[in-house]
């Protein structure tokens, strides 16, 4: 055979002299006809596993001479030794008279429920068994306690696993129909190729797979067969466990699927992952065959389709997880795997399936593939598409380059490179000394100008880097706060009398322009009733402002205007610590700087100097947990200097990029509410 690659993104095809044509859409595929084929399988064994076996002097089981192809791993894995139970002699009950008949009937009923009757010892005592509902959990504990009456007339049981709790009872002579509460498990059918009427593949179907780049050898090894019904032929994918046929799935030319009823749900290709540390899971049988063409035999396919979306409900217990029961039926094959590559389809349902599988298998050992681009707008959908259009080498590379499945709360630095780039290039306002995602505590004695200084800082940030802000300022009336902000922005007083002195009042045009600036720059958090807002309420609204309006700063002014109710067993120190942790998480998660104003406690021996951060009422956590700590202090002593002089005391700076500890002296312009350096004020005079 030779492999030909046609035009870009045209299918790759196998060509042979025996193939008369590509019959992808041929209606003749639906007609039954005898086709000579030397690949006639046996009825009770896997017909296409032809690899030779060798026997190890250590192991009592035959092992494969050819090592399975495995994926690259990023870590180590180990296999725990098997635990072999010691044989236990059980005294068989005497089979005589009515008790013998009742014993036989009762055991049959228990076996119909999935309980192994042969493991039950003498009646009249409790038996500890494996529960058929929960399988004993991960530890496979014998959690099912069962009591059999002395005469084998009745059985009562209860599973003591907290996640199961299955209970029930039955009697030998209550009729053949099981009671509703004990009919949860149906006995699985035993099937063979002869019972299902499976046949070797005809050449038309072999050619169909050939067009999809699946070779005859891969079909042989996976025992793909066909089933004829009247004049129609369907492809048969046998599902096997330890070589024994346990189910079968069919596909016709119109891509309609159906499965055998009352058979066990397992992975397709289950025997190929027995004892392997690396596993690939795909969404369809043909994708599993495609993986083998790329060199990966350690691949299985889910038996059912993908869900439309990820479930919002909590993960159900194993016994109630009916949609994904095949996972639990195959857990012995999966629990030793250290690397599971989820190569589901690239569409929405396929990604939802990957998420649901990862929830159950454990995200920490899952990887996911990224299918190559088909064009500018879409990617290839699945493994077989990649194989058909790009070839086996590309498909192999896709699997080898699988990336770690994301885990909520666990990241690497690559997830933050965009933010790091912005930090380096100073495109997020870092150059002004205000770092997004930090918490600044501002304190000072009453009437020192804390709120005025923060408003001035916000106006400067708006002018320099275009930040937007959300304000939770409970001490300010809205109109008064708007006046202060407009005066700082326009640099003119709101009124021409009173405090304005001889300064020119802002014009009507400036006032109207200022109103637009206010509306575009600031958003307000206001409590519309008499109740006090709590910190969670404030942060929820601030989050809405971040997501809806793109604000970069939050002001909470002041701390004592919030509702601080706490549980009776929680101290104020514990409450403050918890509150500040919430604020810091909000700031970091939303890349939003938070200014939090907190008043100092009552200073009994105050000498007129600035307080320190440890004087804040409530807890020392205000200084311990903040990123920046600032004290705003206004001179009240005429002999110590100018009365309008404001001292900005920087008492804590966690990030050296933001600045250093020290003091700055500013002059406050009462008419416009602006702050200026004292040196600049002296030069202007």
XYZ file of C-alpha atoms in Angstrom:
685
model
C 0.000 0.000 0.000
C 1.074 3.545 -0.506
C -0.098 6.720 1.189
C -1.077 9.709 -0.957
C -1.689 13.259 0.277
C -4.012 15.264 -1.947
C -4.696 19.009 -1.751
C -4.401 20.811 1.617
C -6.992 19.520 4.090
C -8.111 16.831 1.653
C -8.477 13.355 3.063
C -5.542 10.954 3.097
C -6.412 7.633 1.437
C -5.184 4.064 1.347
C -5.074 2.814 -2.277
C -4.754 -0.842 -3.296
C -5.240 -2.771 -6.492
C -8.013 -4.818 -4.917
C -10.112 -1.771 -4.165
C -12.433 -0.947 -7.007
C -13.565 2.382 -5.601
C -14.275 4.396 -2.528
C -17.675 3.443 -1.195
C -18.105 6.098 1.486
C -21.705 6.810 0.539
C -22.467 3.705 -1.494
C -25.920 2.283 -1.057
C -24.502 -1.154 -1.807
C -23.101 -1.129 1.701
C -26.618 -1.723 2.954
C -27.002 -4.932 0.918
C -26.043 -8.279 2.361
C -23.831 -10.481 0.236
C -21.320 -13.247 0.981
C -17.729 -12.108 0.888
C -14.878 -14.574 1.202
C -12.743 -13.605 4.182
C -10.091 -15.728 5.828
C -10.471 -13.736 9.069
C -13.217 -15.890 10.576
C -13.110 -15.476 14.373
C -13.641 -18.129 16.980
C -16.733 -17.872 19.106
C -15.232 -17.721 22.548
C -11.964 -15.853 22.255
C -10.698 -12.564 20.900
C -10.014 -13.504 17.248
C -7.483 -10.863 16.281
C -5.039 -10.811 19.190
C -2.181 -12.691 17.514
C 0.752 -11.431 19.586
C 2.823 -14.253 21.049
C 3.015 -14.840 24.792
C 6.058 -15.596 26.874
C 6.119 -16.868 30.433
C 8.108 -15.145 33.134
C 9.862 -17.278 35.757
C 8.532 -14.821 38.354
C 4.930 -14.406 37.334
C 2.396 -17.186 37.016
C 0.564 -15.256 34.274
C 1.625 -14.964 30.645
C 2.908 -11.531 29.653
C 3.042 -9.874 26.272
C 6.319 -10.053 24.435
C 5.615 -6.684 22.765
C 5.505 -3.795 25.227
C 2.505 -1.509 24.717
C 3.143 1.954 23.350
C 2.953 4.466 26.178
C 2.699 8.235 26.361
C 5.366 10.514 27.713
C 4.801 11.317 31.361
C 5.866 14.230 33.475
C 6.292 12.249 36.657
C 6.651 8.847 38.182
C 4.122 6.152 38.720
C 4.137 2.873 40.542
C 2.036 -0.232 40.708
C 0.999 -1.591 44.077
C 1.348 -5.346 44.572
C -1.813 -7.355 44.214
C -3.503 -8.501 47.380
C -4.443 -12.176 47.169
C -7.056 -13.396 49.596
C -6.342 -16.628 51.427
C -8.740 -19.490 50.710
C -11.499 -19.916 53.272
C -13.347 -23.142 53.838
C -17.069 -22.650 54.193
C -19.329 -25.355 55.507
C -21.981 -26.100 52.932
C -25.532 -26.312 54.184
C -27.239 -29.629 54.112
C -29.484 -29.894 51.121
C -32.576 -31.767 52.266
C -36.299 -31.301 52.050
C -37.954 -27.890 52.083
C -34.825 -26.056 53.332
C -32.874 -27.203 50.273
C -35.542 -25.835 47.927
C -35.811 -22.557 49.846
C -32.022 -22.195 49.860
C -31.852 -22.649 46.094
C -34.708 -20.178 45.418
C -33.380 -17.605 47.884
C -29.870 -17.767 46.406
C -31.281 -17.302 42.899
C -33.128 -14.196 44.028
C -30.044 -12.804 45.719
C -27.964 -13.467 42.601
C -30.553 -11.576 40.538
C -29.821 -8.625 42.823
C -26.103 -8.934 42.191
C -25.316 -10.663 45.526
C -23.094 -13.713 45.172
C -25.056 -16.471 46.885
C -22.067 -18.801 46.981
C -20.301 -16.464 49.432
C -23.067 -16.858 52.013
C -22.121 -19.146 54.893
C -24.424 -21.044 57.219
C -27.805 -19.435 57.993
C -28.649 -17.913 61.334
C -25.620 -15.601 61.470
C -24.621 -12.315 59.844
C -22.604 -12.426 56.613
C -20.312 -9.582 55.504
C -20.317 -9.236 51.709
C -19.432 -6.808 48.910
C -22.408 -4.528 48.288
C -23.531 -4.760 44.621
C -24.711 -1.143 44.711
C -21.553 0.656 45.844
C -19.002 -2.161 45.287
C -17.521 -1.317 48.688
C -16.161 2.044 47.537
C -12.511 2.586 46.664
C -11.364 0.321 49.491
C -13.739 -2.471 48.392
C -14.770 -3.100 51.965
C -17.324 -5.772 52.767
C -19.908 -3.289 53.943
C -23.069 -5.306 53.221
C -24.368 -7.043 56.336
C -26.820 -9.852 55.547
C -28.884 -12.104 57.823
C -30.297 -15.401 56.527
C -33.002 -17.154 58.520
C -32.319 -20.632 59.862
C -34.608 -22.320 57.334
C -33.456 -20.174 54.347
C -36.911 -18.612 54.194
C -35.876 -14.947 54.152
C -32.884 -12.608 53.789
C -32.436 -9.106 55.251
C -29.501 -6.846 54.366
C -28.103 -3.369 54.933
C -25.012 -1.621 53.549
C -23.270 0.393 56.244
C -21.275 2.663 53.890
C -22.385 6.241 54.530
C -22.625 7.036 50.824
C -24.737 3.963 50.065
C -27.060 2.723 52.834
C -28.774 0.188 50.538
C -31.303 -1.908 52.467
C -33.780 -4.579 51.487
C -35.273 -7.961 52.184
C -36.753 -10.851 50.264
C -38.350 -14.254 50.901
C -38.041 -17.550 49.112
C -41.775 -17.976 48.420
C -43.108 -14.506 47.579
C -43.384 -15.234 43.868
C -40.942 -14.966 41.009
C -41.366 -11.213 40.686
C -39.003 -9.239 42.891
C -40.380 -6.545 45.223
C -39.971 -2.979 43.926
C -37.411 -2.026 46.565
C -35.104 -4.915 45.597
C -35.312 -4.744 41.797
C -32.697 -2.058 41.191
C -30.189 -4.383 39.540
C -30.982 -6.443 36.478
C -29.065 -9.558 35.663
C -26.779 -8.930 32.715
C -27.175 -11.001 29.579
C -24.473 -13.419 28.555
C -23.768 -13.039 24.853
C -21.499 -14.566 22.208
C -20.757 -13.785 18.574
C -23.045 -16.662 17.514
C -25.950 -15.446 19.667
C -25.657 -11.928 18.222
C -25.128 -13.191 14.684
C -21.861 -11.351 14.137
C -19.948 -11.932 10.901
C -16.490 -11.133 9.527
C -16.215 -7.804 7.731
C -17.007 -7.632 4.043
C -14.646 -5.822 1.698
C -17.004 -2.850 1.322
C -16.760 -2.085 5.041
C -13.007 -2.637 4.996
C -12.814 -0.084 2.183
C -15.036 2.284 4.180
C -12.564 2.168 7.049
C -9.673 2.472 4.607
C -11.030 5.820 3.459
C -11.018 6.896 7.097
C -7.359 5.826 7.286
C -8.106 2.760 9.441
C -6.099 -0.235 8.214
C -7.159 -3.850 7.946
C -4.644 -4.786 10.633
C -6.218 -2.413 13.152
C -9.674 -3.810 12.362
C -8.352 -7.327 12.886
C -6.707 -6.586 16.211
C -9.863 -4.921 17.556
C -12.165 -7.654 16.169
C -14.435 -5.187 14.363
C -17.249 -7.204 12.781
C -20.583 -6.740 11.056
C -24.200 -7.759 11.611
C -26.731 -8.427 8.850
C -30.411 -7.690 9.345
C -32.419 -8.440 6.248
C -30.702 -6.625 3.403
C -28.905 -4.168 5.712
C -25.435 -4.425 7.217
C -24.244 -2.601 10.328
C -20.701 -2.300 11.679
C -20.331 -4.115 15.019
C -17.901 -2.956 17.697
C -17.561 -5.763 20.274
C -16.976 -4.676 23.873
C -14.792 -7.189 25.738
C -13.495 -7.685 29.237
C -10.615 -10.155 29.597
C -11.349 -11.311 26.056
C -14.968 -12.184 26.833
C -17.748 -10.476 24.897
C -19.920 -8.464 27.314
C -21.647 -5.978 24.977
C -21.760 -4.780 21.397
C -22.416 -1.451 19.725
C -23.592 -0.988 16.155
C -23.309 1.754 13.552
C -24.966 1.960 10.158
C -24.005 4.006 7.122
C -26.262 6.874 8.282
C -24.239 7.140 11.505
C -27.035 5.788 13.659
C -25.880 3.968 16.788
C -27.478 1.382 19.049
C -26.282 -1.091 21.666
C -27.267 -4.485 22.974
C -29.753 -4.189 25.835
C -29.190 -5.480 29.368
C -25.432 -5.710 28.939
C -22.701 -4.248 31.101
C -21.529 -0.720 30.266
C -17.730 -0.634 29.913
C -15.110 1.192 27.844
C -14.526 0.071 24.268
C -11.042 -1.420 24.118
C -10.937 -2.057 27.859
C -8.389 -4.880 27.649
C -5.901 -2.506 25.985
C -5.480 -0.429 29.164
C -5.110 -3.284 31.635
C -2.097 -2.565 33.841
C -1.070 0.624 31.984
C -0.097 3.858 33.669
C -0.941 6.067 30.679
C -4.455 6.025 29.223
C -6.167 7.919 26.402
C -9.955 8.344 26.478
C -11.795 9.322 23.276
C -15.425 9.852 22.376
C -16.021 7.217 19.696
C -14.920 3.767 18.583
C -13.457 5.050 15.305
C -11.409 7.597 17.259
C -10.020 4.720 19.336
C -9.025 2.908 16.128
C -7.479 6.155 14.836
C -5.292 6.397 17.943
C -3.943 2.935 17.200
C -2.980 4.096 13.711
C -0.934 6.826 15.417
C 0.827 4.228 17.579
C -1.298 4.358 20.747
C -2.925 1.069 21.705
C -3.527 2.216 25.297
C -6.744 3.981 24.314
C -10.415 3.417 25.155
C -13.663 4.984 24.007
C -16.694 5.884 26.094
C -19.738 3.745 25.203
C -22.255 6.604 25.241
C -22.430 10.059 23.731
C -21.396 13.354 25.323
C -23.687 15.474 27.526
C -24.949 18.795 26.094
C -23.301 20.740 28.940
C -21.536 20.324 32.262
C -23.917 19.504 35.095
C -24.309 22.236 37.710
C -25.232 19.686 40.372
C -22.871 18.094 42.842
C -21.227 14.840 41.832
C -23.682 12.000 42.581
C -22.592 8.942 44.570
C -21.200 6.059 42.553
C -24.323 3.927 42.746
C -26.528 6.756 41.418
C -24.121 7.952 38.716
C -25.996 6.065 35.989
C -24.822 8.197 33.040
C -21.190 7.391 33.800
C -21.628 3.905 35.248
C -19.054 2.599 32.775
C -16.395 4.516 34.702
C -17.236 2.751 37.945
C -17.551 -0.620 36.214
C -13.971 -0.154 34.966
C -12.465 1.499 38.039
C -10.026 -1.404 38.553
C -8.474 -0.544 35.189
C -8.345 3.198 35.930
C -7.215 3.523 39.523
C -3.537 2.753 38.774
C -3.299 5.234 35.890
C -1.089 8.232 36.644
C -1.741 10.092 33.363
C -5.107 10.145 31.605
C -5.349 12.094 28.340
C -8.894 13.251 27.590
C -9.048 13.410 23.787
C -12.781 14.049 23.470
C -14.340 15.982 20.592
C -13.564 19.672 20.293
C -17.200 20.801 20.213
C -19.213 21.961 23.226
C -20.569 18.540 24.238
C -17.118 16.995 23.811
C -15.573 19.547 26.151
C -18.428 19.008 28.611
C -17.664 15.273 28.529
C -14.001 15.980 29.280
C -15.009 18.086 32.278
C -17.386 15.402 33.585
C -14.725 12.713 33.186
C -12.127 14.858 34.943
C -14.523 15.480 37.844
C -14.733 11.729 38.420
C -11.212 10.634 37.536
C -9.456 13.466 39.385
C -8.225 16.568 37.574
C -4.756 16.167 39.048
C -4.015 13.180 36.793
C -5.827 14.386 33.665
C -4.436 16.042 30.528
C -6.435 17.494 27.624
C -5.646 17.803 23.929
C -5.836 20.860 21.745
C -6.958 19.888 18.257
C -5.109 21.636 15.362
C -6.690 24.468 13.426
C -8.596 23.556 10.288
C -8.893 27.162 9.144
C -9.095 30.648 10.635
C -12.460 29.983 12.244
C -12.497 26.369 13.395
C -10.372 23.485 14.611
C -10.455 19.833 13.694
C -13.134 18.034 15.663
C -11.647 14.708 16.713
C -8.887 12.145 16.312
C -10.197 10.610 13.101
C -10.476 14.003 11.379
C -6.863 14.774 12.238
C -5.793 11.331 11.001
C -7.699 11.689 7.729
C -6.533 15.189 6.842
C -3.148 15.586 8.533
C -1.884 12.041 9.036
C -0.765 9.822 11.908
C 2.378 11.812 12.785
C 0.356 14.959 13.482
C -2.157 12.978 15.555
C 0.704 11.476 17.537
C 2.093 14.957 18.182
C -1.300 16.199 19.377
C -1.408 13.494 22.039
C 2.208 13.957 23.094
C 1.670 17.721 23.413
C -1.439 17.382 25.589
C -1.607 20.042 28.288
C -2.455 19.720 31.953
C -6.157 19.771 32.708
C -6.898 23.039 34.528
C -7.530 22.784 38.261
C -9.429 25.561 39.980
C -7.020 27.482 42.171
C -3.823 25.875 40.756
C -1.848 27.821 38.141
C 1.608 28.266 36.681
C 3.306 31.525 35.759
C 2.337 31.209 32.092
C -1.256 31.935 33.134
C -0.110 35.379 34.273
C 2.268 36.388 31.490
C -0.207 38.955 30.089
C -0.383 40.644 33.470
C 3.396 40.427 33.823
C 3.841 42.051 30.399
C 1.551 44.903 31.415
C 3.514 45.287 34.644
C 6.821 45.468 32.768
C 5.560 47.896 30.122
C 3.673 50.017 32.696
C 0.370 49.909 30.887
C -1.879 49.421 33.930
C -1.128 52.533 35.940
C 1.741 51.094 37.966
C 3.882 54.075 37.093
C 1.809 56.276 39.377
C 2.705 54.281 42.490
C -0.764 52.737 42.924
C -0.611 48.992 42.288
C -3.832 47.232 41.212
C -4.852 44.376 43.476
C -3.559 45.914 46.720
C -5.248 47.085 49.926
C -4.406 50.503 51.392
C -5.543 51.397 54.913
C -5.978 55.134 55.507
C -6.398 56.497 59.030
C -6.132 59.736 60.969
C -7.957 61.649 63.690
C -11.338 63.119 62.705
C -11.328 66.194 60.450
C -7.784 65.561 59.217
C -8.736 65.387 55.544
C -8.630 61.609 54.930
C -11.586 61.604 52.533
C -10.430 64.814 50.823
C -6.955 63.350 50.212
C -8.381 60.114 48.747
C -10.714 62.105 46.454
C -7.754 64.139 45.207
C -5.795 60.949 44.532
C -8.709 59.483 42.537
C -8.970 62.633 40.417
C -5.250 62.476 39.653
C -5.473 58.780 38.688
C -8.447 59.520 36.436
C -6.539 62.281 34.671
C -3.247 60.365 34.340
C -4.239 56.770 33.570
C -8.027 56.908 33.031
C -9.067 54.732 35.943
C -12.706 54.351 36.975
C -13.823 53.957 40.591
C -16.680 52.702 42.720
C -17.339 54.685 45.893
C -18.892 53.396 49.102
C -18.751 56.615 51.098
C -21.400 56.452 53.802
C -20.444 59.713 55.559
C -20.911 61.869 52.452
C -24.178 63.052 50.947
C -24.144 62.426 47.211
C -24.428 66.121 46.273
C -21.634 67.126 48.668
C -19.356 64.376 47.428
C -20.063 65.347 43.816
C -19.212 68.993 44.641
C -15.847 68.023 46.144
C -14.909 65.860 43.165
C -15.951 68.510 40.621
C -13.902 71.200 42.381
C -10.786 69.031 42.286
C -11.339 68.086 38.648
C -12.184 71.569 37.293
C -9.858 73.335 39.793
C -12.499 75.981 40.548
C -14.906 76.382 43.477
C -18.475 75.174 43.147
C -19.780 78.449 44.672
C -18.453 82.004 44.354
C -19.047 82.974 47.985
C -18.366 81.537 51.404
C -15.230 79.357 51.198
C -14.487 80.306 47.546
C -13.251 83.751 48.407
C -12.110 85.695 45.360
C -11.594 82.593 43.171
C -13.636 82.402 39.981
C -16.584 80.034 40.204
C -16.864 77.196 37.645
C -19.010 78.151 34.658
C -22.200 76.428 33.577
C -20.369 74.854 30.638
C -17.617 73.551 32.936
C -20.265 72.294 35.334
C -22.041 70.347 32.567
C -18.764 68.880 31.307
C -17.899 67.975 34.893
C -21.204 66.148 35.325
C -20.374 63.962 32.312
C -16.926 63.245 33.757
C -18.507 62.304 37.082
C -20.929 59.902 35.427
C -18.226 58.274 33.298
C -15.645 57.932 36.085
C -17.447 57.105 39.329
C -20.069 54.586 40.412
C -21.815 54.728 43.767
C -22.672 52.047 46.328
C -25.497 53.396 48.465
C -27.728 51.725 51.025
C -31.265 52.840 50.160
C -32.855 51.999 53.509
C -32.027 52.467 57.181
C -30.064 49.215 57.515
C -26.292 49.184 57.728
C -24.472 47.478 54.843
C -22.048 44.649 55.646
C -18.762 44.003 53.891
C -20.085 41.104 51.809
C -22.880 43.292 50.418
C -20.362 46.003 49.507
C -17.970 43.572 47.803
C -20.769 41.934 45.812
C -21.807 45.299 44.368
C -18.178 46.255 43.781
C -17.710 43.025 41.832
C -20.685 43.946 39.655
C -19.099 47.359 39.012
C -15.796 45.732 38.047
C -17.439 43.310 35.630
C -19.985 45.739 34.184
C -18.075 49.030 34.111
C -14.399 48.058 34.345
C -13.626 50.001 37.532
C -10.054 49.761 38.866
C -10.463 51.206 42.358
C -12.824 50.787 45.338
C -13.155 53.222 48.250
C -14.799 52.080 51.504
C -15.151 55.112 53.794
C -15.301 54.543 56.721
C -15.014 51.195 58.531
C -17.269 52.157 61.438
C -20.248 52.835 59.119
C -20.461 49.132 58.177
C -22.513 46.500 59.956
C -20.099 44.408 62.020
C -22.374 41.820 63.562
C -20.442 38.645 64.291
C -21.161 35.257 65.894
C -21.103 35.231 69.704
C -18.066 32.946 69.777
C -16.001 35.162 67.434
C -13.762 37.898 68.803
C -13.428 41.312 67.173
C -9.831 40.480 66.264
C -10.959 37.296 64.476
C -13.751 39.197 62.736
C -11.425 41.955 61.476
C -8.944 39.374 60.224
C -11.672 37.554 58.297
C -13.071 40.805 56.874
C -9.681 42.043 55.651
C -8.978 38.659 54.067
C -12.216 38.978 52.066
C -11.244 42.467 50.903
C -7.746 41.376 49.883
C -9.084 38.412 47.931
C -11.513 40.708 46.135
C -8.693 43.128 45.269
C -6.376 40.407 43.976
C -9.012 38.484 42.060
C -10.376 41.554 40.277
C -7.068 43.468 39.970
C -8.709 46.347 41.801
C -7.019 48.669 44.317
C -9.005 49.138 47.550
C -8.741 52.163 49.839
C -10.244 51.424 53.264
C -10.678 54.309 55.719
C -10.575 53.351 59.407
C -10.714 55.768 62.334
C -8.340 55.446 65.304
C -9.719 54.565 68.702
C -10.257 57.299 71.257
C -6.897 58.832 72.129
C -6.991 59.693 75.840
C -3.528 61.245 76.054
C -3.272 62.707 72.588
C -0.595 65.414 72.287
C -1.634 66.636 68.834
C 0.732 64.499 66.749
C -0.281 62.004 64.095
C -1.509 58.626 65.387
C 0.010 55.350 64.211
C -1.626 52.397 62.492
C -1.768 50.377 65.702
C -4.154 53.014 67.088
C -6.909 51.960 64.668
C -10.024 50.887 66.503
C -10.688 47.160 66.299
C -7.503 45.215 65.748
C -3.809 45.279 64.921
C -4.732 43.259 61.814
C -5.378 46.575 60.015
C -1.634 47.144 59.799
C -0.668 43.463 59.678
C -2.807 42.569 56.652
C -2.749 45.732 54.546
C -0.304 46.281 51.679
C 0.012 50.005 52.363
C -0.671 51.953 55.548
C -1.099 55.749 55.440
C -1.872 58.272 58.172
C -3.325 61.654 57.127
C -2.711 64.401 59.703
C -3.567 68.136 59.663
C -1.691 70.656 61.720
C -3.830 72.192 64.474
C -1.140 74.223 66.223
C -0.479 77.708 64.723
C 2.937 77.745 66.345
C 3.917 74.451 64.636
C 3.333 75.727 61.083
C 0.683 76.640 58.554
C -2.849 75.626 59.546
C -3.644 74.326 56.045
C -0.591 72.071 55.966
C -1.350 68.344 55.670
C 1.142 65.644 56.643
C 0.948 62.351 54.710
C 2.661 59.680 56.837
C 3.449 56.509 54.858
C 3.912 53.910 57.592
C 3.840 50.660 55.618
C 4.706 49.712 52.013
C 4.753 46.003 51.211
C 5.665 46.427 47.530
C 8.775 48.530 46.917
C 7.463 49.394 43.440
C 4.708 51.463 45.054
C 7.059 53.667 47.100
C 8.907 53.899 50.419
C 8.131 54.658 54.038
C 8.329 58.352 54.898
C 6.455 61.632 55.277
C 5.269 64.173 52.729
C 3.891 67.643 53.470
C 1.139 69.088 51.322
C -0.698 72.381 51.238
C -4.507 72.240 51.025
C -6.355 74.763 48.861
C -9.686 75.283 50.610
C -11.350 76.875 47.581
C -10.699 74.052 45.094
C -9.946 71.128 47.424
C -6.591 70.519 45.751
C -3.390 69.336 47.438
C -0.036 70.736 46.366
C 3.550 70.224 47.496
C 4.597 72.713 50.137
C 7.658 73.656 48.070
C 5.508 74.445 45.039
C 3.188 76.543 47.229
C 6.087 78.596 48.566
C 7.465 79.168 45.044
C 4.081 80.377 43.766
C 3.913 82.963 46.573
